């Protein structure tokens, strides 16, 4: 120990040999030598806490070395030890006093290229963070794109890998701290170590509670992979999922400069409810806000900012001589979808003006020029349809860029204010009851809350396990959302969507096809749907196959420990694969199916119009009939007329946008038949207790009253008739073709 710092004086071998410089190759030593610790390394701290925390008093300063030794000895395995190799021409202080003698130059005199950190895992349960750089690897998703021929050069692979690394770094800090901490000069994100980002076996040593008893305290789960080991230069190293090095020492170094303010900055140290030393500077209306802390770093609070908003302009219409836009919004974080308030061109223009004043970089996002009617008072409806469509696409692109500005653009102190402007424009506000409690309030809600009907019953799951499963699925979906933010993926999707829009028959074309017979229109419709499904399947397989390792790493986080028992063994692989594919498929449909929904609807509605009219007439008459007419046995009939099942079909199938959500609602309705029958006929317990005493919400309450196909099918038909769904034939074709 010297000058308030702890240094590695020397290394000892098993035979008593002592090295003051790097030992020769093949030397046999202890765990420190085996894992690459070298003489002259400076020990910063353990488990995310720097030893500088204990220097606030002279007495603590005198016992710093002893405290460090005791901390390492008494900490549960594994232990994260943070090291830093000195900058160029900085020598060990004891070497200057001739306390260390060596016939060869010291390793401490090195150049800047080696001042990079890595993690290594020791066999004795100690994890060492040193500063030797590791060579990054291409992200598997980038490699998959290259294998498909969607990108051509190695530089494209490295560019995608770097972009995904940026997305992961920002998301990891956002989800951990609900804020960004950036450098006041460069506005670069400052890395802060959080032991919760380590694998469960490692993070359990740094957390004050047991991993298996962990609960999800927020309304979302983490969507970034843990820092996992990979093999580099014969050693086990820890890096990002994108296999890039992470500068944990940087956060330590910055925090050590803050003196007594340090204790509130690292995630594993005692946290402050508010940001330390922060002040909101006064500004005029023409200057962006400035959030600066006393240590000259800038923090960006992100409470209330939605993490994944997908928007599409799905329709335009004439209202009061102006072109109005219908905007469909999906919030991946909450699983809700809604239509934003009707917006006009002037509304988009006002949004752009408001956001550019806060973040000037937004001015570089393409935006349609002011139309001629705005200059000479000509009415907006005089624009041609082609001009109107092109403007609509540009406005949609502008809006989608704003929704992803947190991930894509260079960080700006006012970027959170930009997001709040966009959310208000889209008709959603976030109410902050507490720091970790965020409730989404919608201006106009038109779709079913996904929590109500999605995976509400899973056999053998408790309520906490169902909640963990749902949050894991949404975390995987947010990861997939970030993949579609890549410029390459954006181009691929836009190219396919534009080609399908060009191929899709217009209204006049459909009338001409109807003259040739309904069979011709149906055949063309099925061909178009088959082409869309093939494309969706290809994208899904590419993402699942290349990102399964990251998905699995996310699922191993402590927040999802409630469902860990279902992830074990071969059945666990199947269990996770189902969750992964559900999440990926839903996001793919949001990105690709939603912009094509108008074309699909046009084909299905016109192709099966006569079939639906005939079916609606029959269902209207059947709706007047009793359960007995459907040949439902008296002991299987429901006193409530299966109302809850019909409501699930009516709302979950009739009002959901995505085909996969409609299909899940049908499965949910089928499971509800057994549950409802058990509740109404007192089959859930042998004591005929009418209260629901089931420990697991997924357990079947009707194990004593089984349903065969002969019993189930009439009941389900009865519920479908009672649900009064529009266009049942077209809906059936949609689900059987696309799902």
CSV table of C-alpha atoms in Angstrom, one decimal, residues 72-497:
chain,number,residue,atom,x,y,z
A,72,UNK,CA,-11.3,-10.7,-0.4
A,73,UNK,CA,-10.9,-13.5,2.2
A,74,UNK,CA,-14.4,-13.2,3.6
A,75,UNK,CA,-16.3,-12.6,0.3
A,76,UNK,CA,-18.1,-15.6,-1.1
A,77,UNK,CA,-16.7,-17.2,-4.3
A,78,UNK,CA,-16.5,-16.1,-7.0
A,79,UNK,CA,-14.9,-12.6,-6.3
A,80,UNK,CA,-14.6,-9.9,-8.9
A,81,UNK,CA,-11.2,-8.2,-8.5
A,82,UNK,CA,-10.7,-5.0,-10.5
A,83,UNK,CA,-7.1,-4.2,-11.6
A,84,UNK,CA,-5.5,-1.5,-13.7
A,85,UNK,CA,-2.1,-1.5,-15.4
A,86,UNK,CA,-0.4,1.8,-15.0
A,87,UNK,CA,-0.3,4.4,-17.8
A,88,UNK,CA,3.0,5.0,-19.7
A,89,UNK,CA,6.1,6.0,-17.7
A,90,UNK,CA,4.4,5.6,-14.3
A,91,UNK,CA,6.4,3.4,-12.0
A,92,UNK,CA,5.5,1.6,-8.9
A,93,UNK,CA,6.1,4.0,-6.0
A,94,UNK,CA,8.0,1.3,-4.1
A,95,UNK,CA,10.3,0.8,-7.1
A,96,UNK,CA,11.4,4.4,-6.8
A,97,UNK,CA,12.5,3.7,-3.2
A,98,UNK,CA,14.5,0.7,-4.4
A,99,UNK,CA,12.1,-1.6,-2.5
A,100,UNK,CA,11.8,-3.6,-5.7
A,101,UNK,CA,15.1,-4.6,-7.4
A,102,UNK,CA,15.1,-6.2,-10.8
A,103,UNK,CA,17.9,-6.6,-13.5
A,104,UNK,CA,15.3,-6.1,-16.3
A,105,UNK,CA,13.1,-3.1,-17.2
A,106,UNK,CA,9.8,-3.0,-15.3
A,107,UNK,CA,6.6,-4.0,-17.0
A,108,UNK,CA,5.0,-0.9,-15.6
A,109,UNK,CA,6.6,1.1,-18.4
A,110,UNK,CA,4.3,0.4,-21.3
A,111,UNK,CA,2.3,2.2,-24.0
A,112,UNK,CA,-1.4,3.2,-24.1
A,113,UNK,CA,-2.4,0.3,-26.3
A,114,UNK,CA,-2.3,-2.0,-23.4
A,115,UNK,CA,-4.5,0.1,-21.1
A,116,UNK,CA,-7.6,-2.0,-21.7
A,117,UNK,CA,-9.5,-4.2,-19.3
A,118,UNK,CA,-10.7,-7.8,-19.4
A,119,UNK,CA,-12.1,-10.4,-17.0
A,120,UNK,CA,-10.6,-13.7,-16.3
A,121,UNK,CA,-12.0,-16.5,-14.2
A,122,UNK,CA,-9.8,-18.3,-11.8
A,123,UNK,CA,-10.2,-21.9,-10.6
A,124,UNK,CA,-10.1,-20.7,-7.0
A,125,UNK,CA,-13.3,-18.6,-7.4
A,126,UNK,CA,-11.6,-15.3,-8.0
A,127,UNK,CA,-12.4,-13.3,-11.1
A,128,UNK,CA,-9.8,-10.8,-12.0
A,129,UNK,CA,-10.4,-7.7,-14.1
A,130,UNK,CA,-7.1,-6.6,-15.7
A,131,UNK,CA,-6.3,-4.3,-18.5
A,132,UNK,CA,-5.0,-6.5,-21.3
A,133,UNK,CA,-7.1,-6.0,-24.5
A,134,UNK,CA,-9.0,-8.8,-26.1
A,135,UNK,CA,-9.6,-9.0,-29.8
A,136,UNK,CA,-13.4,-8.5,-30.5
A,137,UNK,CA,-15.3,-11.0,-32.6
A,138,UNK,CA,-18.0,-10.5,-35.2
A,139,UNK,CA,-21.5,-10.7,-33.8
A,140,UNK,CA,-23.3,-13.9,-34.9
A,141,UNK,CA,-26.2,-11.9,-36.3
A,142,UNK,CA,-23.8,-10.0,-38.5
A,143,UNK,CA,-22.2,-13.3,-39.6
A,144,UNK,CA,-25.7,-14.6,-40.4
A,145,UNK,CA,-26.4,-11.6,-42.6
A,146,UNK,CA,-23.2,-12.1,-44.5
A,147,UNK,CA,-24.0,-15.8,-44.9
A,148,UNK,CA,-27.3,-14.9,-46.5
A,149,UNK,CA,-25.6,-12.5,-48.8
A,150,UNK,CA,-27.4,-9.5,-47.3
A,151,UNK,CA,-24.1,-7.7,-46.6
A,152,UNK,CA,-21.0,-8.0,-48.8
A,153,UNK,CA,-17.9,-6.9,-47.0
A,154,UNK,CA,-16.1,-7.6,-43.7
A,155,UNK,CA,-16.3,-3.9,-42.9
A,156,UNK,CA,-20.1,-4.2,-42.9
A,157,UNK,CA,-19.9,-7.1,-40.4
A,158,UNK,CA,-17.7,-4.9,-38.1
A,159,UNK,CA,-20.0,-2.0,-38.5
A,160,UNK,CA,-23.0,-4.0,-37.5
A,161,UNK,CA,-21.1,-5.5,-34.5
A,162,UNK,CA,-20.1,-2.1,-33.4
A,163,UNK,CA,-23.7,-0.8,-33.7
A,164,UNK,CA,-25.1,-3.7,-31.7
A,165,UNK,CA,-22.4,-3.1,-29.1
A,166,UNK,CA,-23.6,0.5,-28.8
A,167,UNK,CA,-27.2,-0.6,-28.4
A,168,UNK,CA,-26.2,-3.1,-25.7
A,169,UNK,CA,-24.1,-0.6,-23.8
A,170,UNK,CA,-26.9,2.0,-23.7
A,171,UNK,CA,-29.6,-0.5,-22.9
A,172,UNK,CA,-27.6,-2.1,-20.1
A,173,UNK,CA,-27.1,1.3,-18.3
A,174,UNK,CA,-30.7,2.4,-19.1
A,175,UNK,CA,-32.2,-0.7,-17.6
A,176,UNK,CA,-29.9,-0.7,-14.6
A,177,UNK,CA,-30.0,3.0,-13.6
A,178,UNK,CA,-32.9,4.5,-15.5
A,179,UNK,CA,-30.5,7.1,-16.7
A,180,UNK,CA,-27.4,7.7,-18.8
A,181,UNK,CA,-24.1,9.2,-17.5
A,182,UNK,CA,-22.1,10.9,-20.3
A,183,UNK,CA,-18.9,12.8,-20.5
A,184,UNK,CA,-19.5,16.5,-20.4
A,185,UNK,CA,-17.0,17.1,-23.3
A,186,UNK,CA,-17.4,14.2,-25.7
A,187,UNK,CA,-21.0,13.2,-24.7
A,188,UNK,CA,-19.8,9.6,-24.8
A,189,UNK,CA,-21.5,7.1,-22.5
A,190,UNK,CA,-19.5,6.4,-19.3
A,191,UNK,CA,-19.3,2.8,-18.4
A,192,UNK,CA,-20.4,1.9,-14.9
A,193,UNK,CA,-19.9,-1.6,-13.5
A,194,UNK,CA,-23.0,-3.4,-12.2
A,195,UNK,CA,-22.5,-6.8,-10.7
A,196,UNK,CA,-26.1,-7.7,-11.8
A,197,UNK,CA,-24.8,-7.9,-15.4
A,198,UNK,CA,-22.5,-10.8,-14.4
A,199,UNK,CA,-23.7,-14.4,-14.8
A,200,UNK,CA,-25.9,-15.6,-11.9
A,201,UNK,CA,-23.1,-17.8,-10.4
A,202,UNK,CA,-20.9,-14.7,-10.2
A,203,UNK,CA,-23.4,-12.0,-9.3
A,204,UNK,CA,-24.7,-14.0,-6.4
A,205,UNK,CA,-21.4,-13.4,-4.6
A,206,UNK,CA,-22.0,-9.6,-4.8
A,207,UNK,CA,-25.7,-9.4,-4.0
A,208,UNK,CA,-27.2,-9.3,-0.5
A,209,UNK,CA,-29.8,-12.0,-1.2
A,210,UNK,CA,-30.1,-15.5,-2.6
A,211,UNK,CA,-30.4,-15.8,-6.4
A,212,UNK,CA,-33.2,-18.4,-6.2
A,213,UNK,CA,-35.3,-16.0,-4.1
A,214,UNK,CA,-34.9,-13.0,-6.4
A,215,UNK,CA,-38.0,-11.2,-7.6
A,216,UNK,CA,-38.5,-8.7,-10.4
A,217,UNK,CA,-39.0,-5.4,-8.7
A,218,UNK,CA,-39.7,-3.3,-11.9
A,219,UNK,CA,-42.3,-3.6,-14.5
A,220,UNK,CA,-39.7,-4.8,-17.0
A,221,UNK,CA,-36.9,-7.3,-17.1
A,222,UNK,CA,-33.3,-6.8,-18.4
A,223,UNK,CA,-33.0,-7.4,-22.2
A,224,UNK,CA,-29.2,-7.5,-22.5
A,225,UNK,CA,-27.1,-10.6,-22.2
A,226,UNK,CA,-24.9,-11.1,-19.2
A,227,UNK,CA,-21.1,-10.6,-19.4
A,228,UNK,CA,-20.1,-14.1,-20.3
A,229,UNK,CA,-16.8,-15.9,-20.8
A,230,UNK,CA,-15.2,-16.5,-24.1
A,231,UNK,CA,-11.8,-18.1,-25.0
A,232,UNK,CA,-9.1,-15.7,-26.1
A,233,UNK,CA,-5.3,-16.3,-26.1
A,234,UNK,CA,-5.7,-19.4,-24.0
A,235,UNK,CA,-7.5,-17.6,-21.2
A,236,UNK,CA,-11.1,-17.3,-20.1
A,237,UNK,CA,-12.1,-13.7,-20.5
A,238,UNK,CA,-15.4,-11.9,-19.9
A,239,UNK,CA,-16.7,-9.5,-22.4
A,240,UNK,CA,-20.0,-8.1,-23.8
A,241,UNK,CA,-22.2,-10.3,-25.8
A,242,UNK,CA,-20.9,-8.5,-28.8
A,243,UNK,CA,-17.5,-9.7,-27.6
A,244,UNK,CA,-16.0,-6.3,-27.1
A,245,UNK,CA,-14.0,-5.2,-24.1
A,246,UNK,CA,-15.7,-3.3,-21.4
A,247,UNK,CA,-13.9,-0.6,-19.4
A,248,UNK,CA,-15.1,-1.3,-15.9
A,249,UNK,CA,-11.9,0.5,-14.6
A,250,UNK,CA,-13.1,3.7,-16.3
A,251,UNK,CA,-16.1,3.9,-14.1
A,252,UNK,CA,-14.0,3.1,-11.0
A,253,UNK,CA,-11.4,5.7,-12.0
A,254,UNK,CA,-14.0,8.4,-12.5
A,255,UNK,CA,-15.8,7.6,-9.3
A,256,UNK,CA,-12.6,7.7,-7.3
A,257,UNK,CA,-12.1,11.3,-8.3
A,258,UNK,CA,-15.4,12.3,-6.7
A,259,UNK,CA,-14.2,11.9,-3.1
A,260,UNK,CA,-17.1,11.6,-0.7
A,261,UNK,CA,-19.7,11.9,-3.5
A,262,UNK,CA,-18.5,8.5,-4.8
A,263,UNK,CA,-20.8,6.3,-2.7
A,264,UNK,CA,-23.9,7.0,-4.7
A,265,UNK,CA,-22.5,6.4,-8.2
A,266,UNK,CA,-21.9,2.7,-8.6
A,267,UNK,CA,-24.8,0.3,-8.7
A,268,UNK,CA,-23.5,-1.9,-6.0
A,269,UNK,CA,-22.8,0.9,-3.6
A,270,UNK,CA,-25.5,2.6,-1.5
A,271,UNK,CA,-27.7,4.4,-4.0
A,272,UNK,CA,-29.2,7.9,-3.8
A,273,UNK,CA,-32.8,8.5,-4.7
A,274,UNK,CA,-31.7,11.6,-6.6
A,275,UNK,CA,-28.6,12.1,-8.6
A,276,UNK,CA,-25.6,13.4,-6.6
A,277,UNK,CA,-24.8,17.0,-7.0
A,278,UNK,CA,-27.2,17.5,-10.0
A,279,UNK,CA,-28.7,20.7,-10.9
A,280,UNK,CA,-30.9,21.7,-13.8
A,281,UNK,CA,-29.5,24.9,-15.3
A,282,UNK,CA,-31.8,27.7,-16.3
A,283,UNK,CA,-32.1,28.2,-20.0
A,284,UNK,CA,-34.1,30.3,-22.5
A,285,UNK,CA,-36.6,28.7,-24.9
A,286,UNK,CA,-34.0,28.6,-27.8
A,287,UNK,CA,-31.3,26.6,-26.0
A,288,UNK,CA,-31.5,22.9,-25.0
A,289,UNK,CA,-31.6,21.9,-21.4
A,290,UNK,CA,-28.4,21.1,-19.6
A,291,UNK,CA,-28.2,18.5,-16.8
A,292,UNK,CA,-24.7,18.7,-15.2
A,293,UNK,CA,-23.4,17.3,-12.0
A,294,UNK,CA,-20.7,18.7,-9.8
A,295,UNK,CA,-18.1,16.3,-11.1
A,296,UNK,CA,-18.6,17.8,-14.7
A,297,UNK,CA,-20.2,14.6,-16.0
A,298,UNK,CA,-23.8,14.9,-17.3
A,299,UNK,CA,-26.6,12.6,-16.4
A,300,UNK,CA,-29.7,12.1,-18.5
A,301,UNK,CA,-32.7,10.9,-16.5
A,302,UNK,CA,-34.8,8.4,-18.5
A,303,UNK,CA,-37.6,7.7,-16.1
A,304,UNK,CA,-40.9,7.6,-18.0
A,305,UNK,CA,-39.2,7.1,-21.4
A,306,UNK,CA,-40.5,4.1,-23.3
A,307,UNK,CA,-37.8,1.6,-24.3
A,308,UNK,CA,-39.3,0.3,-27.5
A,309,UNK,CA,-42.0,2.1,-29.5
A,310,UNK,CA,-42.9,0.8,-32.9
A,311,UNK,CA,-45.0,3.1,-35.1
A,312,UNK,CA,-46.5,2.9,-38.5
A,313,UNK,CA,-48.8,5.1,-40.5
A,314,UNK,CA,-51.4,2.6,-41.5
A,315,UNK,CA,-54.0,4.9,-43.2
A,316,UNK,CA,-54.6,8.4,-44.6
A,317,UNK,CA,-57.9,10.1,-45.1
A,318,UNK,CA,-59.4,13.5,-45.9
A,319,UNK,CA,-60.7,15.6,-43.0
A,320,UNK,CA,-61.6,19.2,-43.3
A,321,UNK,CA,-59.7,19.6,-46.6
A,322,UNK,CA,-56.6,18.2,-45.0
A,323,UNK,CA,-54.8,14.9,-45.2
A,324,UNK,CA,-55.0,13.1,-41.8
A,325,UNK,CA,-52.8,10.2,-40.7
A,326,UNK,CA,-53.8,7.2,-38.7
A,327,UNK,CA,-50.8,6.0,-36.6
A,328,UNK,CA,-50.7,2.6,-35.0
A,329,UNK,CA,-48.3,2.3,-32.0
A,330,UNK,CA,-47.0,-0.8,-30.3
A,331,UNK,CA,-45.3,-0.5,-27.0
A,332,UNK,CA,-43.1,-3.6,-26.6
A,333,UNK,CA,-42.3,-2.8,-23.0
A,334,UNK,CA,-45.9,-3.1,-21.8
A,335,UNK,CA,-47.3,-5.2,-24.6
A,336,UNK,CA,-50.0,-2.7,-25.6
A,337,UNK,CA,-51.1,-1.3,-28.9
A,338,UNK,CA,-53.2,1.7,-29.7
A,339,UNK,CA,-53.9,4.3,-32.3
A,340,UNK,CA,-52.4,7.7,-31.8
A,341,UNK,CA,-54.6,10.8,-32.0
A,342,UNK,CA,-55.2,11.9,-35.6
A,343,UNK,CA,-52.2,13.9,-36.9
A,344,UNK,CA,-51.8,16.3,-39.8
A,345,UNK,CA,-48.8,17.5,-41.7
A,346,UNK,CA,-48.6,20.6,-39.5
A,347,UNK,CA,-48.5,18.5,-36.4
A,348,UNK,CA,-45.4,16.7,-37.7
A,349,UNK,CA,-43.9,20.0,-38.6
A,350,UNK,CA,-44.4,21.3,-35.1
A,351,UNK,CA,-42.9,18.2,-33.6
A,352,UNK,CA,-39.9,18.5,-35.8
A,353,UNK,CA,-39.4,22.2,-34.8
A,354,UNK,CA,-39.8,21.4,-31.1
A,355,UNK,CA,-37.3,18.5,-31.1
A,356,UNK,CA,-34.7,20.2,-33.4
A,357,UNK,CA,-34.5,23.0,-30.9
A,358,UNK,CA,-33.5,20.5,-28.2
A,359,UNK,CA,-31.3,18.2,-30.3
A,360,UNK,CA,-30.0,19.8,-33.5
A,361,UNK,CA,-28.9,16.5,-34.9
A,362,UNK,CA,-32.6,15.7,-35.6
A,363,UNK,CA,-32.5,18.3,-38.4
A,364,UNK,CA,-30.5,15.8,-40.4
A,365,UNK,CA,-33.4,13.2,-40.5
A,366,UNK,CA,-35.1,13.5,-43.9
A,367,UNK,CA,-38.4,15.4,-43.7
A,368,UNK,CA,-40.9,16.2,-46.5
A,369,UNK,CA,-40.6,19.8,-47.8
A,370,UNK,CA,-43.3,22.3,-47.2
A,371,UNK,CA,-46.0,21.6,-49.8
A,372,UNK,CA,-47.1,24.0,-52.4
A,373,UNK,CA,-50.5,24.4,-50.8
A,374,UNK,CA,-48.9,25.8,-47.7
A,375,UNK,CA,-47.2,28.6,-49.7
A,376,UNK,CA,-50.1,29.7,-51.9
A,377,UNK,CA,-53.1,28.7,-49.9
A,378,UNK,CA,-54.0,25.8,-52.1
A,379,UNK,CA,-56.0,23.0,-50.4
A,380,UNK,CA,-54.1,19.9,-49.3
A,381,UNK,CA,-56.5,17.6,-51.0
A,382,UNK,CA,-55.4,18.7,-54.4
A,383,UNK,CA,-52.2,16.7,-54.1
A,384,UNK,CA,-51.9,13.6,-56.3
A,385,UNK,CA,-52.1,10.2,-54.6
A,386,UNK,CA,-48.4,9.4,-55.5
A,387,UNK,CA,-47.2,12.7,-53.8
A,388,UNK,CA,-49.4,11.9,-50.8
A,389,UNK,CA,-48.1,8.4,-50.5
A,390,UNK,CA,-44.5,9.6,-50.7
A,391,UNK,CA,-45.0,12.2,-48.1
A,392,UNK,CA,-46.7,9.6,-45.8
A,393,UNK,CA,-43.6,7.4,-46.1
A,394,UNK,CA,-41.3,10.2,-45.3
A,395,UNK,CA,-43.3,11.2,-42.2
A,396,UNK,CA,-43.4,7.6,-41.1
A,397,UNK,CA,-39.6,7.3,-41.5
A,398,UNK,CA,-39.1,10.6,-39.5
A,399,UNK,CA,-41.3,9.4,-36.7
A,400,UNK,CA,-39.6,6.0,-36.5
A,401,UNK,CA,-36.2,7.7,-36.3
A,402,UNK,CA,-37.4,9.8,-33.4
A,403,UNK,CA,-38.6,6.8,-31.5
A,404,UNK,CA,-35.2,5.2,-31.8
A,405,UNK,CA,-33.1,8.3,-31.2
A,406,UNK,CA,-31.9,7.1,-27.8
A,407,UNK,CA,-30.2,4.1,-29.4
A,408,UNK,CA,-29.0,5.5,-32.7
A,409,UNK,CA,-28.0,9.1,-32.4
A,410,UNK,CA,-25.1,10.7,-30.5
A,411,UNK,CA,-26.2,11.2,-26.9
A,412,UNK,CA,-27.4,14.7,-26.1
A,413,UNK,CA,-28.3,16.2,-22.7
A,414,UNK,CA,-31.8,16.9,-23.9
A,415,UNK,CA,-32.5,13.5,-25.5
A,416,UNK,CA,-34.9,12.5,-22.8
A,417,UNK,CA,-37.0,15.6,-23.5
A,418,UNK,CA,-37.1,14.7,-27.2
A,419,UNK,CA,-38.6,11.3,-26.2
A,420,UNK,CA,-41.2,12.9,-24.0
A,421,UNK,CA,-42.3,15.1,-26.9
A,422,UNK,CA,-42.6,12.1,-29.2
A,423,UNK,CA,-44.6,10.1,-26.6
A,424,UNK,CA,-47.0,13.0,-26.2
A,425,UNK,CA,-47.4,13.2,-29.9
A,426,UNK,CA,-48.2,9.5,-30.0
A,427,UNK,CA,-50.8,9.8,-27.3
A,428,UNK,CA,-49.1,8.1,-24.4
A,429,UNK,CA,-48.0,9.6,-21.1
A,430,UNK,CA,-46.1,7.8,-18.3
A,431,UNK,CA,-47.2,8.5,-14.8
A,432,UNK,CA,-44.4,8.2,-12.2
A,433,UNK,CA,-45.8,7.1,-8.9
A,434,UNK,CA,-42.4,6.0,-7.6
A,435,UNK,CA,-38.9,5.7,-8.9
A,436,UNK,CA,-39.4,2.2,-10.2
A,437,UNK,CA,-43.1,2.3,-10.8
A,438,UNK,CA,-44.2,3.6,-14.2
A,439,UNK,CA,-47.8,3.4,-15.4
A,440,UNK,CA,-48.6,3.9,-19.1
A,441,UNK,CA,-51.6,6.2,-19.7
A,442,UNK,CA,-53.1,6.2,-23.2
A,443,UNK,CA,-55.2,8.9,-24.8
A,444,UNK,CA,-57.1,6.5,-27.0
A,445,UNK,CA,-56.7,2.7,-26.3
A,446,UNK,CA,-58.1,0.5,-29.0
A,447,UNK,CA,-56.4,-2.9,-28.5
A,448,UNK,CA,-56.4,-5.5,-25.8
A,449,UNK,CA,-53.8,-5.2,-23.0
A,450,UNK,CA,-51.5,-8.1,-23.8
A,451,UNK,CA,-51.2,-9.0,-20.1
A,452,UNK,CA,-54.8,-10.0,-20.0
A,453,UNK,CA,-54.9,-12.6,-22.7
A,454,UNK,CA,-51.4,-13.6,-23.5
A,455,UNK,CA,-50.1,-16.8,-21.8
A,456,UNK,CA,-52.5,-16.3,-18.9
A,457,UNK,CA,-52.5,-20.0,-18.3
A,458,UNK,CA,-49.3,-22.1,-18.4
A,459,UNK,CA,-49.5,-25.5,-16.7
A,460,UNK,CA,-47.6,-25.8,-13.5
A,461,UNK,CA,-46.8,-22.1,-13.2
A,462,UNK,CA,-47.5,-19.9,-10.2
A,463,UNK,CA,-48.5,-16.3,-10.6
A,464,UNK,CA,-44.9,-15.1,-10.0
A,465,UNK,CA,-43.6,-17.6,-12.6
A,466,UNK,CA,-46.1,-16.5,-15.2
A,467,UNK,CA,-45.0,-12.9,-14.6
A,468,UNK,CA,-41.3,-13.9,-15.0
A,469,UNK,CA,-42.1,-15.8,-18.2
A,470,UNK,CA,-44.0,-12.8,-19.6
A,471,UNK,CA,-41.3,-10.4,-18.8
A,472,UNK,CA,-38.6,-12.7,-20.3
A,473,UNK,CA,-40.6,-12.9,-23.5
A,474,UNK,CA,-40.9,-9.1,-23.7
A,475,UNK,CA,-37.2,-8.7,-23.0
A,476,UNK,CA,-36.4,-11.0,-25.9
A,477,UNK,CA,-38.8,-9.0,-28.0
A,478,UNK,CA,-37.0,-5.8,-27.1
A,479,UNK,CA,-33.7,-7.4,-28.0
A,480,UNK,CA,-35.2,-8.2,-31.4
A,481,UNK,CA,-36.6,-4.7,-31.7
A,482,UNK,CA,-33.0,-3.4,-31.5
A,483,UNK,CA,-31.9,-5.7,-34.3
A,484,UNK,CA,-34.5,-4.0,-36.6
A,485,UNK,CA,-32.9,-0.7,-35.7
A,486,UNK,CA,-29.8,-1.7,-37.8
A,487,UNK,CA,-29.6,0.3,-41.0
A,488,UNK,CA,-29.2,-3.0,-42.9
A,489,UNK,CA,-32.3,-4.5,-41.4
A,490,UNK,CA,-34.2,-1.3,-42.1
A,491,UNK,CA,-33.2,-1.4,-45.7
A,492,UNK,CA,-34.1,-5.1,-46.0
A,493,UNK,CA,-37.6,-4.6,-44.5
A,494,UNK,CA,-38.3,-1.4,-46.5
A,495,UNK,CA,-37.4,-3.1,-49.7
A,496,UNK,CA,-39.7,-6.1,-49.1
A,497,UNK,CA,-42.6,-3.9,-47.9
